PDB file of C-alpha atoms in Angstrom:
ATOM      1  CA  MET A   1      80.831  68.862  99.289  1.00 35.00           C
ATOM      2  CA  GLU A   2      82.319  67.901 102.628  1.00 46.00           C
ATOM      3  CA  SER A   3      80.556  69.397 105.621  1.00 62.00           C
ATOM      4  CA  TRP A   4      82.719  71.414 108.002  1.00 65.00           C
ATOM      5  CA  LEU A   5      79.809  72.392 110.258  1.00 68.00           C
ATOM      6  CA  ARG A   6      77.093  70.340 111.946  1.00 75.00           C
ATOM      7  CA  VAL A   7      73.898  72.042 113.055  1.00 76.00           C
ATOM      8  CA  GLU A   8      72.698  70.971 116.492  1.00 75.00           C
ATOM      9  CA  PRO A   9      68.894  70.482 116.434  1.00 72.00           C
ATOM     10  CA  ALA A  10      66.721  72.150 119.029  1.00 71.00           C
ATOM     11  CA  ALA A  11      65.658  70.024 121.964  1.00 71.00           C
ATOM     12  CA  PRO A  12      62.161  68.554 121.478  1.00 71.00           C
ATOM     13  CA  GLY A  13      59.246  69.452 123.703  1.00 80.00           C
ATOM     14  CA  ALA A  14      57.832  72.631 125.188  1.00 87.00           C
ATOM     15  CA  LEU A  15      59.883  75.815 125.464  1.00 93.00           C
ATOM     16  CA  TRP A  16      58.331  78.215 127.967  1.00 95.00           C
ATOM     17  CA  SER A  17      58.778  81.894 127.250  1.00 96.00           C
ATOM     18  CA  HIS A  18      59.376  82.937 130.862  1.00 95.00           C
ATOM     19  CA  THR A  19      62.337  80.546 131.333  1.00 94.00           C
ATOM     20  CA  ALA A  20      63.859  80.457 127.824  1.00 94.00           C
ATOM     21  CA  GLY A  21      67.521  81.403 127.606  1.00 93.00           C
ATOM     22  CA  LEU A  22      69.630  82.193 124.576  1.00 93.00           C
ATOM     23  CA  ARG A  23      70.954  78.637 124.310  1.00 89.00           C
ATOM     24  CA  ASP A  24      67.349  77.394 124.187  1.00 91.00           C
ATOM     25  CA  LEU A  25      66.403  79.768 121.378  1.00 93.00           C
ATOM     26  CA  VAL A  26      69.283  79.345 118.943  1.00 91.00           C
ATOM     27  CA  ALA A  27      70.416  76.296 116.970  1.00 87.00           C
ATOM     28  CA  PRO A  28      74.229  76.302 117.210  1.00 87.00           C
ATOM     29  CA  CYS A  29      76.834  74.774 114.899  1.00 85.00           C
ATOM     30  CA  VAL A  30      79.505  72.295 115.899  1.00 82.00           C
ATOM     31  CA  ILE A  31      82.789  72.645 114.009  1.00 79.00           C
ATOM     32  CA  ASN A  32      84.452  69.610 112.449  1.00 76.00           C
ATOM     33  CA  PRO A  33      87.278  68.462 114.801  1.00 72.00           C
ATOM     34  CA  GLU A  34      89.705  68.499 111.864  1.00 69.00           C
ATOM     35  CA  ILE A  35      89.136  72.238 111.479  1.00 70.00           C
ATOM     36  CA  GLU A  36      89.443  72.735 115.230  1.00 65.00           C
ATOM     37  CA  ASP A  37      92.877  71.134 115.104  1.00 65.00           C
ATOM     38  CA  GLU A  38      93.944  73.296 112.162  1.00 64.00           C
ATOM     39  CA  ALA A  39      92.903  76.504 113.899  1.00 63.00           C
ATOM     40  CA  GLY A  40      94.534  75.418 117.139  1.00 59.00           C
ATOM     41  CA  ALA A  41      98.134  75.501 115.995  1.00 54.00           C
ATOM     42  CA  PRO A  42     100.529  76.994 116.795  1.00 53.00           C
ATOM     43  CA  SER A  43     100.311  78.983 120.075  1.00 66.00           C
ATOM     44  CA  LEU A  44      98.278  82.142 120.669  1.00 78.00           C
ATOM     45  CA  ARG A  45     101.398  84.221 121.228  1.00 76.00           C
ATOM     46  CA  ASN A  46     101.000  86.372 118.101  1.00 83.00           C
ATOM     47  CA  TRP A  47      97.203  86.448 118.016  1.00 90.00           C
ATOM     48  CA  MET A  48      95.744  89.954 118.370  1.00 90.00           C
ATOM     49  CA  LEU A  49      92.373  91.628 118.896  1.00 90.00           C
ATOM     50  CA  ARG A  50      91.948  95.003 117.192  1.00 90.00           C
ATOM     51  CA  TRP A  51      89.239  97.251 118.682  1.00 89.00           C
ATOM     52  CA  ALA A  52      87.929 100.660 117.601  1.00 86.00           C
ATOM     53  CA  VAL A  53      87.941 102.845 120.728  1.00 83.00           C
ATOM     54  CA  ASP A  54      86.948 106.527 120.589  1.00 78.00           C
ATOM     55  CA  GLY A  55      88.085 106.847 116.987  1.00 76.00           C
ATOM     56  CA  THR A  56      91.446 105.153 117.489  1.00 83.00           C
ATOM     57  CA  GLU A  57      92.736 101.603 117.040  1.00 85.00           C
ATOM     58  CA  VAL A  58      93.560  99.579 120.142  1.00 85.00           C
ATOM     59  CA  VAL A  59      95.374  96.273 119.653  1.00 87.00           C
ATOM     60  CA  VAL A  60      95.374  93.776 122.528  1.00 85.00           C
ATOM     61  CA  PRO A  61      97.171  90.389 122.561  1.00 87.00           C
ATOM     62  CA  VAL A  62      94.794  87.459 122.944  1.00 87.00           C
ATOM     63  CA  ALA A  63      97.318  85.869 125.298  1.00 75.00           C
ATOM     64  CA  ALA A  64      96.784  88.789 127.714  1.00 72.00           C
ATOM     65  CA  HIS A  65      93.477  87.139 128.746  1.00 61.00           C
ATOM     66  CA  VAL A  66      91.351  90.252 128.393  1.00 63.00           C
ATOM     67  CA  LEU A  67      88.405  90.147 130.796  1.00 64.00           C
ATOM     68  CA  GLY A  68      86.178  92.342 128.631  1.00 68.00           C
ATOM     69  CA  PRO A  69      86.161  94.838 125.755  1.00 73.00           C
ATOM     70  CA  PRO A  70      88.208  98.007 126.316  1.00 66.00           C
ATOM     71  CA  SER A  71      86.294 100.921 127.815  1.00 66.00           C
ATOM     72  CA  GLY A  72      84.718 102.989 125.038  1.00 64.00           C
ATOM     73  CA  ALA A  73      84.751 100.165 122.464  1.00 67.00           C
ATOM     74  CA  THR A  74      81.280 100.754 121.004  1.00 69.00           C
ATOM     75  CA  ALA A  75      82.170 101.390 117.335  1.00 74.00           C
ATOM     76  CA  ALA A  76      82.197  98.684 114.676  1.00 80.00           C
ATOM     77  CA  VAL A  77      85.632  97.924 113.241  1.00 83.00           C
ATOM     78  CA  ARG A  78      84.099  97.529 109.771  1.00 76.00           C
ATOM     79  CA  ARG A  79      81.590  99.825 108.102  1.00 72.00           C
ATOM     80  CA  PHE A  80      78.074  98.652 107.307  1.00 66.00           C
ATOM     81  CA  SER A  81      77.362  99.134 103.607  1.00 65.00           C
ATOM     82  CA  TRP A  82      74.176  99.690 101.642  1.00 62.00           C
ATOM     83  CA  ARG A  83      74.153  99.465  97.855  1.00 62.00           C
ATOM     84  CA  ALA A  84      71.728  98.668  95.048  1.00 62.00           C
ATOM     85  CA  GLY A  85      71.492  95.004  94.155  1.00 62.00           C
ATOM     86  CA  GLN A  86      73.158  93.598  97.276  1.00 60.00           C
ATOM     87  CA  ARG A  87      71.922  90.164  98.319  1.00 62.00           C
ATOM     88  CA  HIS A  88      71.957  90.704 102.081  1.00 66.00           C
ATOM     89  CA  ARG A  89      69.772  93.055 104.121  1.00 76.00           C
ATOM     90  CA  PRO A  90      71.673  95.365 106.508  1.00 84.00           C
ATOM     91  CA  GLY A  91      70.014  97.733 108.918  1.00 87.00           C
ATOM     92  CA  LEU A  92      69.728  98.994 112.478  1.00 90.00           C
ATOM     93  CA  GLY A  93      67.780  97.259 115.224  1.00 90.00           C
ATOM     94  CA  TYR A  94      66.651  98.839 118.494  1.00 92.00           C
ATOM     95  CA  SER A  95      67.308  97.051 121.773  1.00 94.00           C
ATOM     96  CA  THR A  96      65.310  97.767 124.909  1.00 94.00           C
ATOM     97  CA  SER A  97      68.111  96.104 126.897  1.00 94.00           C
ATOM     98  CA  THR A  98      70.724  98.674 125.840  1.00 93.00           C
ATOM     99  CA  GLY A  99      68.459 101.573 124.873  1.00 92.00           C
ATOM    100  CA  ARG A 100      70.113 102.129 121.506  1.00 91.00           C
ATOM    101  CA  LEU A 101      70.379 100.932 117.900  1.00 92.00           C
ATOM    102  CA  HIS A 102      72.689  98.138 116.782  1.00 93.00           C
ATOM    103  CA  GLY A 103      73.850  97.332 113.268  1.00 91.00           C
ATOM    104  CA  PHE A 104      73.147  94.055 111.505  1.00 93.00           C
ATOM    105  CA  GLU A 105      74.088  92.773 108.048  1.00 90.00           C
ATOM    106  CA  SER A 106      71.262  90.287 107.394  1.00 90.00           C
ATOM    107  CA  LEU A 107      67.782  89.359 108.524  1.00 91.00           C
ATOM    108  CA  ALA A 108      69.291  86.416 110.395  1.00 92.00           C
ATOM    109  CA  GLU A 109      71.481  88.812 112.377  1.00 94.00           C
ATOM    110  CA  ARG A 110      68.434  90.994 113.070  1.00 94.00           C
ATOM    111  CA  ARG A 111      66.689  87.931 114.531  1.00 93.00           C
ATOM    112  CA  PHE A 112      69.697  87.226 116.717  1.00 95.00           C
ATOM    113  CA  LEU A 113      69.520  90.798 118.061  1.00 96.00           C
ATOM    114  CA  LEU A 114      65.833  90.169 118.824  1.00 96.00           C
ATOM    115  CA  MET A 115      66.753  87.035 120.793  1.00 95.00           C
ATOM    116  CA  LEU A 116      69.410  88.960 122.724  1.00 96.00           C
ATOM    117  CA  ASP A 117      66.857  91.609 123.633  1.00 96.00           C
ATOM    118  CA  PHE A 118      64.413  88.972 124.872  1.00 97.00           C
ATOM    119  CA  VAL A 119      66.709  86.987 127.159  1.00 95.00           C
ATOM    120  CA  PRO A 120      67.533  88.483 130.558  1.00 93.00           C
ATOM    121  CA  GLY A 121      71.038  89.586 131.410  1.00 93.00           C
ATOM    122  CA  THR A 122      71.983  91.377 128.163  1.00 94.00           C
ATOM    123  CA  ARG A 123      73.859  94.524 129.190  1.00 92.00           C
ATOM    124  CA  GLU A 124      75.574  95.620 125.964  1.00 92.00           C
ATOM    125  CA  VAL A 125      75.786  94.501 122.338  1.00 93.00           C
ATOM    126  CA  LEU A 126      78.677  95.374 120.021  1.00 92.00           C
ATOM    127  CA  SER A 127      78.222  94.752 116.288  1.00 93.00           C
ATOM    128  CA  GLN A 128      81.362  93.720 114.380  1.00 93.00           C
ATOM    129  CA  PRO A 129      83.254  94.419 117.591  1.00 92.00           C
ATOM    130  CA  PHE A 130      86.868  93.535 116.802  1.00 93.00           C
ATOM    131  CA  THR A 131      89.227  92.045 114.250  1.00 94.00           C
ATOM    132  CA  LEU A 132      90.951  88.835 115.276  1.00 94.00           C
ATOM    133  CA  ARG A 133      94.386  88.522 113.665  1.00 93.00           C
ATOM    134  CA  PHE A 134      95.740  85.002 113.968  1.00 90.00           C
ATOM    135  CA  THR A 135      97.923  82.331 112.424  1.00 84.00           C
ATOM    136  CA  ALA A 136      96.538  78.983 111.209  1.00 80.00           C
ATOM    137  CA  ALA A 137      98.385  76.355 109.195  1.00 72.00           C
ATOM    138  CA  GLY A 138     101.243  78.809 108.712  1.00 77.00           C
ATOM    139  CA  ARG A 139      99.002  81.538 107.240  1.00 83.00           C
ATOM    140  CA  ARG A 140      98.159  84.960 108.636  1.00 89.00           C
ATOM    141  CA  MET A 141      94.402  85.429 108.666  1.00 90.00           C
ATOM    142  CA  GLU A 142      91.763  87.848 109.973  1.00 93.00           C
ATOM    143  CA  HIS A 143      88.154  87.541 111.076  1.00 94.00           C
ATOM    144  CA  VAL A 144      85.545  90.037 112.292  1.00 95.00           C
ATOM    145  CA  PRO A 145      82.831  88.235 114.305  1.00 95.00           C
ATOM    146  CA  ASP A 146      79.269  89.472 114.003  1.00 95.00           C
ATOM    147  CA  PHE A 147      78.683  90.344 117.662  1.00 95.00           C
ATOM    148  CA  ALA A 148      80.196  90.569 121.114  1.00 93.00           C
ATOM    149  CA  VAL A 149      77.598  90.564 123.898  1.00 94.00           C
ATOM    150  CA  LEU A 150      78.170  91.631 127.480  1.00 92.00           C
ATOM    151  CA  LEU A 151      75.976  89.463 129.683  1.00 92.00           C
ATOM    152  CA  ASP A 152      75.533  89.456 133.441  1.00 91.00           C
ATOM    153  CA  ASP A 153      77.645  86.299 133.598  1.00 88.00           C
ATOM    154  CA  GLY A 154      80.366  87.144 131.072  1.00 89.00           C
ATOM    155  CA  VAL A 155      81.079  87.916 127.412  1.00 92.00           C
ATOM    156  CA  LEU A 156      79.615  86.009 124.455  1.00 95.00           C
ATOM    157  CA  VAL A 157      81.121  86.256 120.955  1.00 95.00           C
ATOM    158  CA  ALA A 158      78.797  85.186 118.131  1.00 96.00           C
ATOM    159  CA  ASP A 159      78.794  84.556 114.396  1.00 95.00           C
ATOM    160  CA  VAL A 160      75.493  84.080 112.562  1.00 94.00           C
ATOM    161  CA  ARG A 161      75.527  81.626 109.639  1.00 89.00           C
ATOM    162  CA  PRO A 162      72.025  80.422 108.644  1.00 85.00           C
ATOM    163  CA  GLY A 163      71.980  76.727 107.900  1.00 79.00           C
ATOM    164  CA  GLY A 164      75.585  76.317 108.958  1.00 70.00           C
ATOM    165  CA  ARG A 165      76.882  77.407 105.564  1.00 74.00           C
ATOM    166  CA  GLY A 166      80.560  78.196 105.198  1.00 70.00           C
ATOM    167  CA  LYS A 167      83.661  77.484 103.141  1.00 78.00           C
ATOM    168  CA  ARG A 168      86.560  75.680 104.741  1.00 80.00           C
ATOM    169  CA  THR A 169      88.521  78.935 105.077  1.00 83.00           C
ATOM    170  CA  ASP A 170      85.535  80.583 106.801  1.00 86.00           C
ATOM    171  CA  VAL A 171      85.171  77.696 109.221  1.00 86.00           C
ATOM    172  CA  VAL A 172      88.864  77.922 110.132  1.00 88.00           C
ATOM    173  CA  LYS A 173      88.190  81.544 111.088  1.00 90.00           C
ATOM    174  CA  PHE A 174      85.181  80.530 113.197  1.00 90.00           C
ATOM    175  CA  ALA A 175      87.237  77.860 114.962  1.00 89.00           C
ATOM    176  CA  ALA A 176      90.048  80.337 115.645  1.00 90.00           C
ATOM    177  CA  THR A 177      87.548  82.832 117.055  1.00 92.00           C
ATOM    178  CA  ALA A 178      86.133  80.153 119.349  1.00 90.00           C
ATOM    179  CA  ARG A 179      89.653  79.325 120.564  1.00 89.00           C
ATOM    180  CA  ALA A 180      90.511  82.996 121.128  1.00 90.00           C
ATOM    181  CA  ALA A 181      87.268  83.466 123.064  1.00 90.00           C
ATOM    182  CA  ARG A 182      88.069  80.531 125.331  1.00 87.00           C
ATOM    183  CA  ALA A 183      91.567  81.930 125.949  1.00 85.00           C
ATOM    184  CA  THR A 184      90.087  85.222 127.164  1.00 86.00           C
ATOM    185  CA  GLY A 185      87.495  83.571 129.390  1.00 87.00           C
ATOM    186  CA  TRP A 186      84.619  84.346 127.022  1.00 91.00           C
ATOM    187  CA  SER A 187      82.170  81.975 125.342  1.00 93.00           C
ATOM    188  CA  TYR A 188      81.508  81.572 121.624  1.00 94.00           C
ATOM    189  CA  VAL A 189      78.513  80.435 119.591  1.00 93.00           C
ATOM    190  CA  MET A 190      77.917  80.066 115.872  1.00 91.00           C
ATOM    191  CA  VAL A 191      74.199  80.491 115.244  1.00 92.00           C
ATOM    192  CA  ALA A 192      72.767  78.399 112.406  1.00 89.00           C
ATOM    193  CA  GLY A 193      69.057  78.829 113.124  1.00 87.00           C
ATOM    194  CA  TRP A 194      66.351  79.091 115.745  1.00 88.00           C
ATOM    195  CA  HIS A 195      64.074  76.943 117.819  1.00 87.00           C
ATOM    196  CA  PRO A 196      61.066  76.031 115.634  1.00 81.00           C
ATOM    197  CA  GLY A 197      58.208  78.412 116.340  1.00 84.00           C
ATOM    198  CA  ALA A 198      60.099  80.706 118.690  1.00 91.00           C
ATOM    199  CA  VAL A 199      60.976  83.271 116.022  1.00 90.00           C
ATOM    200  CA  ASP A 200      57.360  83.942 115.043  1.00 91.00           C
ATOM    201  CA  VAL A 201      56.206  84.322 118.655  1.00 94.00           C
ATOM    202  CA  LEU A 202      59.067  86.646 119.555  1.00 95.00           C
ATOM    203  CA  GLU A 203      58.647  88.675 116.365  1.00 94.00           C
ATOM    204  CA  ALA A 204      55.009  89.245 117.322  1.00 93.00           C
ATOM    205  CA  SER A 205      55.554  90.029 120.994  1.00 95.00           C
ATOM    206  CA  GLY A 206      58.727  91.996 120.253  1.00 95.00           C
ATOM    207  CA  ARG A 207      56.717  94.627 118.399  1.00 94.00           C
ATOM    208  CA  CYS A 208      55.156  95.500 121.766  1.00 96.00           C
ATOM    209  CA  ARG A 209      58.279  95.362 123.926  1.00 95.00           C
ATOM    210  CA  ARG A 210      58.807  99.102 124.392  1.00 94.00           C
ATOM    211  CA  PRO A 211      57.240 100.835 127.401  1.00 93.00           C
ATOM    212  CA  LEU A 212      53.477 101.246 126.953  1.00 94.00           C
ATOM    213  CA  GLN A 213      51.106 103.786 128.434  1.00 95.00           C
ATOM    214  CA  ASP A 214      48.316 101.906 130.198  1.00 96.00           C
ATOM    215  CA  PRO A 215      45.772 104.447 131.486  1.00 94.00           C
ATOM    216  CA  LEU A 216      42.949 101.871 131.441  1.00 94.00           C
ATOM    217  CA  GLY A 217      44.912  99.355 133.491  1.00 96.00           C
ATOM    218  CA  PHE A 218      44.788  96.564 130.924  1.00 97.00           C
ATOM    219  CA  GLN A 219      47.934  94.882 132.175  1.00 97.00           C
ATOM    220  CA  ASP A 220      46.787  94.509 135.782  1.00 97.00           C
ATOM    221  CA  ARG A 221      43.431  93.230 134.582  1.00 97.00           C
ATOM    222  CA  LEU A 222      45.003  90.681 132.249  1.00 97.00           C
ATOM    223  CA  LEU A 223      47.316  89.468 134.988  1.00 97.00           C
ATOM    224  CA  ALA A 224      44.379  89.113 137.386  1.00 96.00           C
ATOM    225  CA  ALA A 225      42.268  87.267 134.810  1.00 96.00           C
ATOM    226  CA  ALA A 226      45.138  84.862 134.021  1.00 96.00           C
ATOM    227  CA  SER A 227      45.983  84.190 137.662  1.00 94.00           C
ATOM    228  CA  ALA A 228      43.328  81.472 138.025  1.00 91.00           C
ATOM    229  CA  GLY A 229      45.125  79.213 135.560  1.00 93.00           C
ATOM    230  CA  PRO A 230      45.831  78.684 131.854  1.00 95.00           C
ATOM    231  CA  THR A 231      43.431  80.662 129.668  1.00 96.00           C
ATOM    232  CA  ARG A 232      42.961  80.805 125.915  1.00 97.00           C
ATOM    233  CA  LEU A 233      44.309  84.030 124.415  1.00 97.00           C
ATOM    234  CA  SER A 234      40.958  84.986 122.897  1.00 97.00           C
ATOM    235  CA  ALA A 235      39.146  84.431 126.201  1.00 97.00           C
ATOM    236  CA  LEU A 236      41.738  86.417 128.130  1.00 97.00           C
ATOM    237  CA  VAL A 237      41.540  89.559 125.998  1.00 97.00           C
ATOM    238  CA  ALA A 238      37.731  89.224 125.956  1.00 97.00           C
ATOM    239  CA  THR A 239      37.722  89.939 129.708  1.00 96.00           C
ATOM    240  CA  THR A 240      38.363  93.607 128.781  1.00 96.00           C
ATOM    241  CA  GLU A 241      36.042  95.988 126.994  1.00 95.00           C
ATOM    242  CA  VAL A 242      38.570  96.649 124.190  1.00 95.00           C
ATOM    243  CA  PRO A 243      40.091  93.299 123.176  1.00 96.00           C
ATOM    244  CA  ALA A 244      42.099  94.817 120.306  1.00 94.00           C
ATOM    245  CA  MET A 245      43.969  97.101 122.703  1.00 96.00           C
ATOM    246  CA  ALA A 246      44.283  94.341 125.281  1.00 97.00           C
ATOM    247  CA  ARG A 247      46.156  92.184 122.757  1.00 97.00           C
ATOM    248  CA  THR A 248      48.961  94.735 122.574  1.00 97.00           C
ATOM    249  CA  HIS A 249      49.341  94.723 126.344  1.00 98.00           C
ATOM    250  CA  LEU A 250      49.134  90.925 126.437  1.00 98.00           C
ATOM    251  CA  LEU A 251      52.069  90.673 123.994  1.00 97.00           C
ATOM    252  CA  HIS A 252      53.953  93.181 126.125  1.00 97.00           C
ATOM    253  CA  LEU A 253      53.422  91.015 129.217  1.00 98.00           C
ATOM    254  CA  ILE A 254      54.601  87.902 127.381  1.00 97.00           C
ATOM    255  CA  TRP A 255      57.752  89.635 126.152  1.00 97.00           C
ATOM    256  CA  HIS A 256      58.585  90.894 129.638  1.00 96.00           C
ATOM    257  CA  ARG A 257      57.987  87.424 131.136  1.00 96.00           C
ATOM    258  CA  ARG A 258      54.999  88.328 133.245  1.00 97.00           C
ATOM    259  CA  LEU A 259      52.792  85.823 131.388  1.00 97.00           C
ATOM    260  CA  ALA A 260      53.969  82.638 129.685  1.00 97.00           C
ATOM    261  CA  VAL A 261      53.364  80.770 126.429  1.00 97.00           C
ATOM    262  CA  ASP A 262      54.899  77.705 124.836  1.00 96.00           C
ATOM    263  CA  LEU A 263      57.275  79.077 122.193  1.00 95.00           C
ATOM    264  CA  SER A 264      57.284  75.793 120.303  1.00 91.00           C
ATOM    265  CA  HIS A 265      53.733  76.466 119.044  1.00 92.00           C
ATOM    266  CA  PRO A 266      52.357  79.357 116.943  1.00 92.00           C
ATOM    267  CA  LEU A 267      50.721  82.174 118.867  1.00 94.00           C
ATOM    268  CA  THR A 268      47.015  82.200 117.941  1.00 95.00           C
ATOM    269  CA  ASP A 269      43.666  82.936 119.546  1.00 96.00           C
ATOM    270  CA  ALA A 270      43.649  79.313 120.719  1.00 96.00           C
ATOM    271  CA  SER A 271      47.039  79.572 122.474  1.00 96.00           C
ATOM    272  CA  TRP A 272      47.084  78.875 126.203  1.00 97.00           C
ATOM    273  CA  ILE A 273      48.349  81.822 128.253  1.00 97.00           C
ATOM    274  CA  HIS A 274      49.824  80.726 131.577  1.00 97.00           C
ATOM    275  CA  PRO A 275      50.285  82.694 134.800  1.00 96.00           C
ATOM    276  CA  ILE A 276      53.758  82.793 136.262  1.00 91.00           C
ATOM    277  CA  ARG A 277      53.892  81.463 139.784  1.00 77.00           C
ATOM    278  CA  VAL A 278      56.361  83.380 141.907  1.00 59.00           C
ATOM    279  CA  ARG A 279      57.819  81.302 144.704  1.00 47.00           C
ATOM    280  CA  SER A 280      57.988  83.006 148.065  1.00 38.00           C
TER     281      SER A 280
END
């Protein structure tokens, strides 16, 4: 079968948790130029974005160069479904960045939400945010992307396709969505996978990302103990009288970028925990 998508491999070498951005964590897809050309004709004049705003439908022309989602556009344009025997795993994931739950339709989408919560600058996440109605190769088509993300530096539209799988018709829709995003001043990414190792580390530290009560001052003590230089995880938590509790606070500090690890390696007792040097 001809490949319409090419997965970009992650860059080799260390990936430090305190500097990792979304583009470092995900493995994106590149669309076959032939499909790009097909989705690029004709003009965008009749292309539309349909949003669900406060229970009503709002349709905005792509050519209007929308700067951001309409105010109040927090509802998904398509319902999430749960039924016996379905092959995908939908659910709701909590984000500390937005303070609320967000829908996902697969475990891969749940991981993408986790990445969004970890990287700084995520202000809002909209699941299945709009329907793009467009024309490609003389045919009227529609596509609902998986997410629209409001970041400090703009809007990111994303589709999640593990392994870069997709039929030709699907890839035409992805290419059209990328073109519509560019026309509105947004960015677009198709996520095919993750940086090797990063998922496991973020899954572990993400379980401790919510605010923690710290009456015994574990976090300050861990930060002080790590300040001298890289320290093995087991040795760092052993500087407290309750290492099991200290581990939870250590994961919390890693998630919130107050201590650093190399995300390209599994997180074990032998992992090196690094202090973060703040430049004056």
